[in-house]
Every structure is written in C-alpha cells, then in structure tokens.
mmCIF file of C-alpha atoms in Angstrom:
data_model
loop_
_atom_site.group_PDB
_atom_site.id
_atom_site.type_symbol
_atom_site.label_atom_id
_atom_site.label_comp_id
_atom_site.label_asym_id
_atom_site.label_seq_id
_atom_site.Cartn_x
_atom_site.Cartn_y
_atom_site.Cartn_z
ATOM 1 C CA MET X 63 -22.711 -0.408 37.748
ATOM 2 C CA VAL X 64 -22.817 1.372 34.396
ATOM 3 C CA GLN X 65 -23.324 4.693 36.149
ATOM 4 C CA GLN X 66 -20.257 4.041 38.331
ATOM 5 C CA ILE X 67 -18.219 3.276 35.227
ATOM 6 C CA LYS X 68 -19.413 6.509 33.632
ATOM 7 C CA VAL X 69 -18.553 8.624 36.702
ATOM 8 C CA LEU X 70 -15.044 7.174 36.886
ATOM 9 C CA THR X 71 -14.459 7.524 33.142
ATOM 10 C CA ASP X 72 -15.716 11.118 33.124
ATOM 11 C CA LYS X 73 -13.271 12.007 35.890
ATOM 12 C CA ILE X 74 -10.386 10.504 33.932
ATOM 13 C CA THR X 75 -11.238 12.327 30.707
ATOM 14 C CA LYS X 76 -11.829 15.613 32.537
ATOM 15 C CA ASN X 77 -8.609 15.548 34.556
ATOM 16 C CA LEU X 78 -6.290 14.095 31.900
ATOM 17 C CA ASN X 79 -7.863 15.320 28.635
ATOM 18 C CA CYS X 80 -6.933 12.086 26.879
ATOM 19 C CA LYS X 81 -8.402 9.223 24.884
ATOM 20 C CA VAL X 82 -9.688 6.375 27.054
ATOM 21 C CA ILE X 83 -9.934 2.726 26.017
ATOM 22 C CA LEU X 84 -12.607 1.079 28.129
ATOM 23 C CA HIS X 85 -12.940 -2.717 28.181
ATOM 24 C CA ASN X 86 -16.371 -4.240 28.181
ATOM 25 C CA PHE X 87 -16.969 -7.413 30.208
ATOM 26 C CA GLN X 88 -16.342 -10.976 29.143
ATOM 27 C CA VAL X 89 -19.725 -12.646 28.839
ATOM 28 C CA PRO X 90 -19.452 -15.947 30.745
ATOM 29 C CA VAL X 91 -20.042 -19.281 29.069
ATOM 30 C CA HIS X 92 -21.227 -20.914 32.284
ATOM 31 C CA SER X 93 -24.070 -19.996 34.640
ATOM 32 C CA PRO X 94 -24.921 -21.419 38.072
ATOM 33 C CA LEU X 95 -28.422 -21.920 36.682
ATOM 34 C CA GLY X 96 -27.196 -24.139 33.864
ATOM 35 C CA ILE X 97 -29.662 -24.647 31.035
ATOM 36 C CA LEU X 98 -32.310 -22.640 32.912
ATOM 37 C CA ASP X 99 -30.294 -19.426 32.720
ATOM 38 C CA ASN X 100 -32.121 -18.134 29.644
ATOM 39 C CA LYS X 101 -35.491 -19.013 31.177
ATOM 40 C CA GLN X 102 -35.100 -16.366 33.874
ATOM 41 C CA LYS X 103 -36.471 -12.860 33.560
ATOM 42 C CA ILE X 104 -32.851 -11.718 33.378
ATOM 43 C CA GLY X 105 -30.360 -14.564 33.478
ATOM 44 C CA PHE X 106 -26.741 -14.215 34.579
ATOM 45 C CA ILE X 107 -25.342 -14.383 31.038
ATOM 46 C CA GLU X 108 -27.991 -12.005 29.702
ATOM 47 C CA PHE X 109 -27.256 -9.604 32.572
ATOM 48 C CA ILE X 110 -23.587 -9.262 31.614
ATOM 49 C CA GLY X 111 -24.497 -8.903 27.940
ATOM 50 C CA ASN X 112 -26.944 -6.108 28.789
ATOM 51 C CA ILE X 113 -24.267 -4.254 30.752
ATOM 52 C CA ASN X 114 -21.996 -4.370 27.703
ATOM 53 C CA LEU X 115 -24.753 -2.938 25.524
ATOM 54 C CA ARG X 116 -25.436 -0.146 27.998
ATOM 55 C CA VAL X 117 -21.725 0.727 28.248
ATOM 56 C CA VAL X 118 -21.510 1.096 24.459
ATOM 57 C CA SER X 119 -24.666 3.213 24.429
ATOM 58 C CA GLN X 120 -23.422 5.383 27.290
ATOM 59 C CA PHE X 121 -20.249 6.443 25.470
ATOM 60 C CA LYS X 122 -21.419 6.368 21.850
ATOM 61 C CA GLU X 123 -21.415 10.181 21.585
ATOM 62 C CA ASN X 124 -18.244 10.687 23.637
ATOM 63 C CA SER X 125 -15.331 11.337 21.256
ATOM 64 C CA GLN X 126 -12.756 10.692 23.994
ATOM 65 C CA VAL X 127 -13.927 7.238 25.082
ATOM 66 C CA PHE X 128 -13.660 4.074 22.977
ATOM 67 C CA VAL X 129 -15.126 0.782 24.159
ATOM 68 C CA PHE X 130 -12.826 -2.133 23.373
ATOM 69 C CA ASP X 131 -14.806 -5.324 22.774
ATOM 70 C CA TYR X 132 -12.908 -7.516 25.197
ATOM 71 C CA ASP X 133 -15.662 -10.122 25.045
ATOM 72 C CA ALA X 134 -15.120 -10.476 21.271
ATOM 73 C CA PHE X 135 -11.363 -10.727 21.870
ATOM 74 C CA CYS X 136 -11.914 -13.589 24.299
ATOM 75 C CA SER X 137 -14.252 -15.313 21.854
ATOM 76 C CA LYS X 138 -11.717 -14.947 19.044
ATOM 77 C CA TRP X 139 -9.070 -16.893 20.936
ATOM 78 C CA GLY X 140 -11.470 -19.085 22.888
ATOM 79 C CA LYS X 141 -12.987 -18.307 26.257
ATOM 80 C CA GLU X 142 -11.914 -21.715 27.528
ATOM 81 C CA ASN X 143 -8.303 -20.850 26.625
ATOM 82 C CA ILE X 144 -7.984 -17.180 27.522
ATOM 83 C CA LEU X 145 -7.656 -17.737 31.280
ATOM 84 C CA ASP X 146 -4.809 -19.508 33.083
ATOM 85 C CA TYR X 147 -6.614 -20.495 36.294
ATOM 86 C CA LYS X 148 -3.427 -20.973 38.292
ATOM 87 C CA MET X 149 -2.152 -17.473 37.493
ATOM 88 C CA TYR X 150 -5.635 -16.098 38.097
ATOM 89 C CA TYR X 151 -5.655 -17.412 41.662
ATOM 90 C CA LEU X 152 -1.985 -16.535 42.274
ATOM 91 C CA GLY X 153 -2.086 -12.969 41.015
ATOM 92 C CA ASP X 154 -5.579 -12.150 39.742
ATOM 93 C CA ILE X 155 -4.168 -12.203 36.185
ATOM 94 C CA GLN X 156 -7.124 -12.294 33.805
ATOM 95 C CA VAL X 157 -5.307 -13.231 30.575
ATOM 96 C CA ASP X 158 -3.010 -16.167 29.893
ATOM 97 C CA PHE X 159 0.511 -14.808 29.268
ATOM 98 C CA LYS X 160 0.626 -16.263 25.764
ATOM 99 C CA TYR X 161 -2.337 -14.086 24.745
ATOM 100 C CA LEU X 162 -0.950 -10.815 26.127
ATOM 101 C CA PRO X 163 0.880 -10.005 22.835
ATOM 102 C CA LYS X 164 -2.427 -10.519 21.005
ATOM 103 C CA LEU X 165 -4.116 -8.108 23.390
ATOM 104 C CA CYS X 166 -1.341 -5.562 22.830
ATOM 105 C CA GLU X 167 -1.891 -5.836 19.081
ATOM 106 C CA GLU X 168 -5.507 -4.836 19.682
ATOM 107 C CA TYR X 169 -4.344 -1.795 21.664
ATOM 108 C CA ILE X 170 -2.061 -0.796 18.779
ATOM 109 C CA SER X 171 -5.222 -0.253 16.704
ATOM 110 C CA TYR X 172 -5.922 2.761 18.934
ATOM 111 C CA ILE X 173 -2.322 3.952 19.241
ATOM 112 C CA LYS X 174 -1.652 4.163 15.486
ATOM 113 C CA PRO X 175 -4.291 6.823 14.744
ATOM 114 C CA LEU X 176 -3.280 8.668 17.916
ATOM 115 C CA ALA X 177 0.319 8.757 16.670
ATOM 116 C CA GLY X 178 -0.654 9.632 13.110
ATOM 117 C CA LEU X 179 0.444 6.254 11.755
ATOM 118 C CA THR X 180 -2.764 5.424 9.904
ATOM 119 C CA LYS X 181 -2.267 4.300 6.292
ATOM 120 C CA LYS X 182 -4.178 6.092 3.545
ATOM 121 C CA CYS X 183 -3.755 3.998 0.387
ATOM 122 C CA ILE X 184 -3.678 0.305 -0.567
ATOM 123 C CA VAL X 185 -1.671 -0.466 -3.707
ATOM 124 C CA LEU X 186 -2.649 -3.750 -5.354
ATOM 125 C CA ASP X 187 -1.203 -6.173 -7.851
ATOM 126 C CA LEU X 188 -3.661 -7.835 -10.273
ATOM 127 C CA ASP X 189 -2.730 -11.384 -11.364
ATOM 128 C CA ASN X 190 -3.129 -13.836 -8.479
ATOM 129 C CA THR X 191 -4.012 -10.930 -6.178
ATOM 130 C CA LEU X 192 -7.325 -9.419 -7.315
ATOM 131 C CA TRP X 193 -8.069 -12.519 -9.373
ATOM 132 C CA GLY X 194 -6.624 -15.992 -9.695
ATOM 133 C CA GLY X 195 -4.446 -16.834 -12.658
ATOM 134 C CA ILE X 196 -2.628 -14.699 -15.234
ATOM 135 C CA ILE X 197 -4.859 -12.733 -17.574
ATOM 136 C CA GLY X 198 -2.246 -12.683 -20.356
ATOM 137 C CA GLU X 199 -2.155 -16.488 -20.384
ATOM 138 C CA ASP X 200 -5.595 -17.587 -19.156
ATOM 139 C CA GLY X 201 -7.773 -14.981 -20.841
ATOM 140 C CA LEU X 202 -10.955 -13.381 -19.530
ATOM 141 C CA GLU X 203 -12.814 -16.688 -19.278
ATOM 142 C CA GLY X 204 -9.899 -18.569 -17.718
ATOM 143 C CA ILE X 205 -9.060 -16.467 -14.674
ATOM 144 C CA LYS X 206 -10.462 -17.488 -11.278
ATOM 145 C CA LEU X 207 -13.018 -14.889 -10.225
ATOM 146 C CA GLY X 208 -16.620 -15.693 -9.426
ATOM 147 C CA PRO X 209 -18.947 -18.123 -7.593
ATOM 148 C CA THR X 210 -16.611 -21.129 -7.732
ATOM 149 C CA PRO X 211 -14.417 -22.585 -4.982
ATOM 150 C CA GLU X 212 -11.343 -21.118 -6.709
ATOM 151 C CA GLY X 213 -12.957 -17.777 -7.565
ATOM 152 C CA ARG X 214 -14.854 -16.926 -4.368
ATOM 153 C CA PRO X 215 -11.779 -15.971 -2.283
ATOM 154 C CA PHE X 216 -10.941 -13.232 -4.774
ATOM 155 C CA VAL X 217 -14.535 -11.952 -4.890
ATOM 156 C CA GLU X 218 -14.710 -11.759 -1.080
ATOM 157 C CA PHE X 219 -11.275 -10.126 -0.987
ATOM 158 C CA GLN X 220 -12.456 -7.454 -3.422
ATOM 159 C CA LYS X 221 -15.673 -6.906 -1.459
ATOM 160 C CA TYR X 222 -13.703 -6.085 1.669
ATOM 161 C CA LEU X 223 -11.433 -3.757 -0.297
ATOM 162 C CA LEU X 224 -14.559 -2.011 -1.575
ATOM 163 C CA SER X 225 -15.794 -1.576 1.998
ATOM 164 C CA LEU X 226 -12.469 0.077 2.865
ATOM 165 C CA PHE X 227 -12.813 2.306 -0.197
ATOM 166 C CA ASN X 228 -16.284 3.328 0.980
ATOM 167 C CA ARG X 229 -14.859 4.476 4.321
ATOM 168 C CA GLY X 230 -12.198 6.626 2.673
ATOM 169 C CA ILE X 231 -9.228 4.343 2.024
ATOM 170 C CA ILE X 232 -7.651 5.082 -1.370
ATOM 171 C CA LEU X 233 -7.044 2.183 -3.768
ATOM 172 C CA ALA X 234 -4.412 2.018 -6.509
ATOM 173 C CA ILE X 235 -3.029 -0.565 -8.957
ATOM 174 C CA ASN X 236 0.627 -1.411 -9.553
ATOM 175 C CA SER X 237 0.794 -4.300 -12.011
ATOM 176 C CA LYS X 238 3.219 -5.719 -14.555
ATOM 177 C CA ASN X 239 0.771 -6.588 -17.284
ATOM 178 C CA ASN X 240 -0.544 -5.890 -20.729
ATOM 179 C CA PRO X 241 -2.853 -2.871 -20.170
ATOM 180 C CA GLU X 242 -5.438 -4.022 -22.720
ATOM 181 C CA ASP X 243 -5.809 -7.437 -21.079
ATOM 182 C CA ALA X 244 -5.981 -6.044 -17.540
ATOM 183 C CA TYR X 245 -8.463 -3.299 -18.363
ATOM 184 C CA LYS X 246 -10.688 -5.867 -20.073
ATOM 185 C CA VAL X 247 -11.081 -7.688 -16.760
ATOM 186 C CA ILE X 248 -11.622 -4.482 -14.775
ATOM 187 C CA LYS X 249 -14.264 -3.181 -17.181
ATOM 188 C CA GLU X 250 -15.977 -6.316 -18.465
ATOM 189 C CA HIS X 251 -15.642 -9.282 -16.118
ATOM 190 C CA PRO X 252 -19.099 -9.929 -14.601
ATOM 191 C CA TYR X 253 -17.736 -10.803 -11.150
ATOM 192 C CA MET X 254 -15.194 -8.009 -10.871
ATOM 193 C CA VAL X 255 -16.251 -6.069 -7.758
ATOM 194 C CA LEU X 256 -13.745 -3.220 -8.067
ATOM 195 C CA ARG X 257 -14.075 -1.142 -11.207
ATOM 196 C CA GLU X 258 -11.931 1.550 -12.768
ATOM 197 C CA ASN X 259 -13.622 4.344 -10.822
ATOM 198 C CA ASN X 260 -12.567 2.736 -7.531
ATOM 199 C CA PHE X 261 -8.873 3.312 -8.237
ATOM 200 C CA ALA X 262 -7.264 6.704 -7.733
ATOM 201 C CA SER X 263 -4.165 5.671 -9.669
ATOM 202 C CA ILE X 264 -3.624 2.827 -12.142
ATOM 203 C CA LYS X 265 -0.158 1.804 -13.263
ATOM 204 C CA ILE X 266 -0.370 -1.215 -15.571
ATOM 205 C CA ASN X 267 2.833 -1.574 -17.575
ATOM 206 C CA TRP X 268 6.098 -3.499 -17.717
ATOM 207 C CA ASP X 269 8.109 -1.072 -15.597
ATOM 208 C CA ASP X 270 9.533 -2.161 -12.256
ATOM 209 C CA LYS X 271 7.129 -1.783 -9.356
ATOM 210 C CA VAL X 272 9.391 0.539 -7.390
ATOM 211 C CA SER X 273 9.239 3.128 -10.176
ATOM 212 C CA ASN X 274 5.490 2.687 -10.449
ATOM 213 C CA MET X 275 5.094 3.135 -6.704
ATOM 214 C CA LYS X 276 7.011 6.411 -6.849
ATOM 215 C CA ARG X 277 4.770 7.607 -9.674
ATOM 216 C CA ILE X 278 1.654 6.693 -7.680
ATOM 217 C CA ALA X 279 2.948 8.615 -4.653
ATOM 218 C CA GLU X 280 3.687 11.664 -6.799
ATOM 219 C CA GLU X 281 0.336 11.474 -8.545
ATOM 220 C CA LEU X 282 -1.611 11.228 -5.281
ATOM 221 C CA ASN X 283 0.684 13.641 -3.449
ATOM 222 C CA LEU X 284 1.180 11.187 -0.571
ATOM 223 C CA GLY X 285 4.262 10.201 1.382
ATOM 224 C CA MET X 286 5.553 6.651 1.072
ATOM 225 C CA ASP X 287 4.592 5.978 4.674
ATOM 226 C CA SER X 288 0.932 6.326 3.617
ATOM 227 C CA PHE X 289 0.972 3.148 1.506
ATOM 228 C CA VAL X 290 0.222 -0.533 2.042
ATOM 229 C CA PHE X 291 1.414 -2.818 -0.770
ATOM 230 C CA LEU X 292 -0.284 -6.139 -1.580
ATOM 231 C CA ASP X 293 1.305 -8.492 -4.111
ATOM 232 C CA ASP X 294 1.387 -12.278 -4.327
ATOM 233 C CA ASP X 295 4.915 -12.263 -5.786
ATOM 234 C CA TYR X 296 7.744 -12.608 -3.252
ATOM 235 C CA PHE X 297 10.339 -10.928 -5.476
ATOM 236 C CA ASN X 298 8.217 -7.803 -5.985
ATOM 237 C CA ARG X 299 7.443 -7.579 -2.284
ATOM 238 C CA GLU X 300 11.115 -7.798 -1.355
ATOM 239 C CA MET X 301 12.030 -5.188 -3.962
ATOM 240 C CA ILE X 302 9.572 -2.717 -2.420
ATOM 241 C CA LYS X 303 10.743 -3.558 1.108
ATOM 242 C CA VAL X 304 14.380 -2.876 0.247
ATOM 243 C CA SER X 305 13.883 0.131 -2.029
ATOM 244 C CA LEU X 306 10.990 1.823 -0.229
ATOM 245 C CA PRO X 307 11.195 0.823 3.452
ATOM 246 C CA GLU X 308 8.530 3.366 4.455
ATOM 247 C CA VAL X 309 5.888 1.372 2.578
ATOM 248 C CA LYS X 310 4.145 -1.341 4.584
ATOM 249 C CA VAL X 311 4.455 -4.537 2.559
ATOM 250 C CA VAL X 312 2.002 -7.297 3.428
ATOM 251 C CA ASP X 313 3.236 -10.850 2.904
ATOM 252 C CA LEU X 314 0.198 -12.432 1.327
ATOM 253 C CA PRO X 315 -0.108 -16.175 2.071
ATOM 254 C CA LYS X 316 0.294 -18.643 -0.766
ATOM 255 C CA ASP X 317 -3.288 -19.817 -0.255
ATOM 256 C CA PRO X 318 -5.722 -17.187 -1.678
ATOM 257 C CA SER X 319 -8.434 -18.355 0.707
ATOM 258 C CA LEU X 320 -6.417 -16.597 3.436
ATOM 259 C CA TYR X 321 -6.176 -13.253 1.622
ATOM 260 C CA LEU X 322 -9.333 -11.871 3.234
ATOM 261 C CA LYS X 323 -8.279 -12.962 6.716
ATOM 262 C CA THR X 324 -4.881 -11.329 6.226
ATOM 263 C CA LEU X 325 -6.458 -8.056 5.103
ATOM 264 C CA MET X 326 -9.021 -7.974 7.923
ATOM 265 C CA GLU X 327 -6.288 -8.459 10.524
ATOM 266 C CA LEU X 328 -4.404 -5.316 9.454
ATOM 267 C CA ASN X 329 -4.826 -2.539 12.019
ATOM 268 C CA ASP X 330 -3.472 0.264 9.818
ATOM 269 C CA PHE X 331 -6.703 1.890 8.657
ATOM 270 C CA ASN X 332 -8.382 2.930 11.911
ATOM 271 C CA SER X 333 -9.263 6.498 12.770
ATOM 272 C CA PHE X 334 -11.003 8.215 15.670
ATOM 273 C CA GLU X 335 -13.544 9.899 13.399
ATOM 274 C CA PHE X 336 -15.489 8.932 10.298
ATOM 275 C CA SER X 337 -16.861 11.979 8.511
ATOM 276 C CA LYS X 338 -18.789 12.551 5.304
ATOM 277 C CA GLU X 339 -15.528 13.689 3.712
ATOM 278 C CA ASP X 340 -13.895 10.404 4.719
ATOM 279 C CA LYS X 341 -16.625 8.458 2.928
ATOM 280 C CA GLN X 342 -16.052 10.455 -0.231
ATOM 281 C CA ARG X 343 -12.250 10.540 -0.197
ATOM 282 C CA GLY X 344 -11.686 7.476 -2.376
ATOM 283 C CA GLN X 345 -14.261 8.682 -4.900
ATOM 284 C CA MET X 346 -12.763 12.172 -4.935
ATOM 285 C CA TYR X 347 -9.309 10.831 -5.779
ATOM 286 C CA ALA X 348 -10.767 8.620 -8.504
ATOM 287 C CA GLN X 349 -12.655 11.579 -9.979
ATOM 288 C CA GLU X 350 -9.504 13.678 -9.912
ATOM 289 C CA LYS X 351 -7.741 10.917 -11.861
ATOM 290 C CA GLU X 352 -10.484 11.068 -14.488
ATOM 291 C CA ARG X 353 -10.135 14.864 -14.741
ATOM 292 C CA GLN X 354 -6.371 14.587 -15.171
ATOM 293 C CA ASN X 355 -6.772 11.892 -17.808
ATOM 294 C CA LEU X 356 -9.319 14.027 -19.621
ATOM 295 C CA HIS X 357 -7.017 17.020 -19.464
ATOM 296 C CA THR X 358 -4.202 15.117 -21.142
ATOM 297 C CA THR X 359 -6.467 13.887 -23.968
ATOM 298 C CA THR X 360 -8.115 17.223 -24.845
ATOM 299 C CA THR X 361 -6.380 19.750 -27.090
ATOM 300 C CA ASN X 362 -7.542 23.053 -25.606
ATOM 301 C CA ILE X 363 -9.140 24.516 -22.499
ATOM 302 C CA THR X 364 -12.549 25.059 -24.150
ATOM 303 C CA GLU X 365 -12.774 21.420 -25.152
ATOM 304 C CA TYR X 366 -11.663 20.388 -21.659
ATOM 305 C CA LEU X 367 -14.348 22.485 -19.902
ATOM 306 C CA LYS X 368 -17.022 21.220 -22.279
ATOM 307 C CA ALA X 369 -16.029 17.642 -21.475
ATOM 308 C CA LEU X 370 -16.387 18.438 -17.777
ATOM 309 C CA ASP X 371 -19.898 19.746 -18.527
ATOM 310 C CA MET X 372 -19.008 23.206 -17.174
#
C-alpha cells in the first residue's frame, strides 16, 4: 500500500512540479478483535499506525511532499465526532460538515508559506502578557511568574515563545512601562524564561504603541505585514488594528491560562524549510541590537572595535 501511495505521489510531483499535501490514515478506535487486537502479531489498529509511520518515513527527504497528520486532526476534535455516519453512507463524506472549516484552517498552514504570508516577528507587551500583574505597582516579588497556579501560565507561555525564537522567529517588546522596573524583571527574575538577548528590539517607554511599532519595524528593517502583536489590553490592540492594519493583532483571552493555547493555534510561522540560518536568525537580530547599542554608547571607532573584541 505504501509503495502504491509513493508511485502515485511521485507521478503527481513529476508532472505538476508542485507541493503535495498527503493525508495519513485515521487510526481506528475499534477493532473486530476487541481487546485482543493488541495481542496479535500485528493487530488491525497497529497495522494502520505502522502504515502512517512508513508514509512519513517514505517522504521525509522529499521537499515537495508534506504529510498532514489527519489522524491527529481527528483526535483533536474527537474520533467519535468527526464522522457523520448518515452523510458517510449517502455520499462517502469522511468529515462532518461542521468540521470542514477546521480542516481548511489546517490546510492554510501550508498555503501561507507557499504564498509568502509567513510572519517573521512577534511583538509582545509585558504587564499581564509575559507576566501577571503590573511591575510598577506589584514590584519584582509581587508579579505572577513562577511555579504557582497564577504564575505557571506565563512561564509556559514564555517557554513556547522561546521555542519559536529557537526556530528563527524574531521577538520584540512594545511596552508602556518604566524601563528600570521592566528591565529588572527581564534581567533578575528567577523564573523569567526570556532574557534581554532573546529580543531583537526593545521599546519600553510611555510613547503610544503605534509609534513604537513603527520604530521596531524601522529598526529591524521589516514590513508591517511581518509582525504579530500580542497585548492583553483591548485599547492597545484596537489602536494597532486601526492604525497599522497590516499587522496581525491577536486577541488574547482574558484568562491567562489560555494564552499558550492561543499562541499554539496560530498558523503564521510555518515554513517549508528549516535551515541552520533559520535557527540562528533570532540570535543574529539580538546580537545586531547589542552592536547598535554599543555603537551609540562609545565615543570613537577605536573604542567601538575594542568593545567588539576585534
């Protein structure tokens, strides 16, 4: 079966010279053998699972073919719910109509990089976004960030942002705050996951966030359509939406425990390749920021080159 799939897929890629999204198979939840299925040398459920593994292995080195994990999609929404049996028997329709938009959203994850719509930079607020509470009012010890029920959502949120940074997504800060207070958290808080060197641009001041966003774009030399903006404050989000419509503004939920889920569900950061340069992109931007900062604080070129250890 896997060989037949490969032959057909190879013909498509050869004749059309295009990207191919190949579904794997939904692993069944029921077997005619019941509880004895996993006692067989190769049970029915194990057989389908093995086919899925072989399909992934078969196309792992093929840059034109991408295996969509349809089984995981069905599990996400519930394998007992994904099929409308009446429509299945009437028209061999495999997915309940109400889940077709969800399936299309999964396809969009492949279309965006194909159309050059992948986002490059996430711009983040600080108070009640990267940590709970307001640093100017609660102080370093009072903000919610750490191994507590209130602090864990922010730690996990930052961990996922760090994983995006490590695959080449640029991070930046756009915060209305006292710089001394905010930097104290970034540099000294024991449970702060993201540190100063993870951010390619940091704008912590009392200017409006639209102006700061323009400065970030100029500093990073990126178009506004490259940015995703995350802020807990409704007013700031709406200001960016109206003033900079090219920026994707994410409406964070009021409950911080849903921040991570919201971020993971974004399909704006996918690409068809993941190179060594991609891994280093976030770090390269952060290092460039340090060089620029150093350049502005040194008085002559000799001092600047010495500071760079050149």
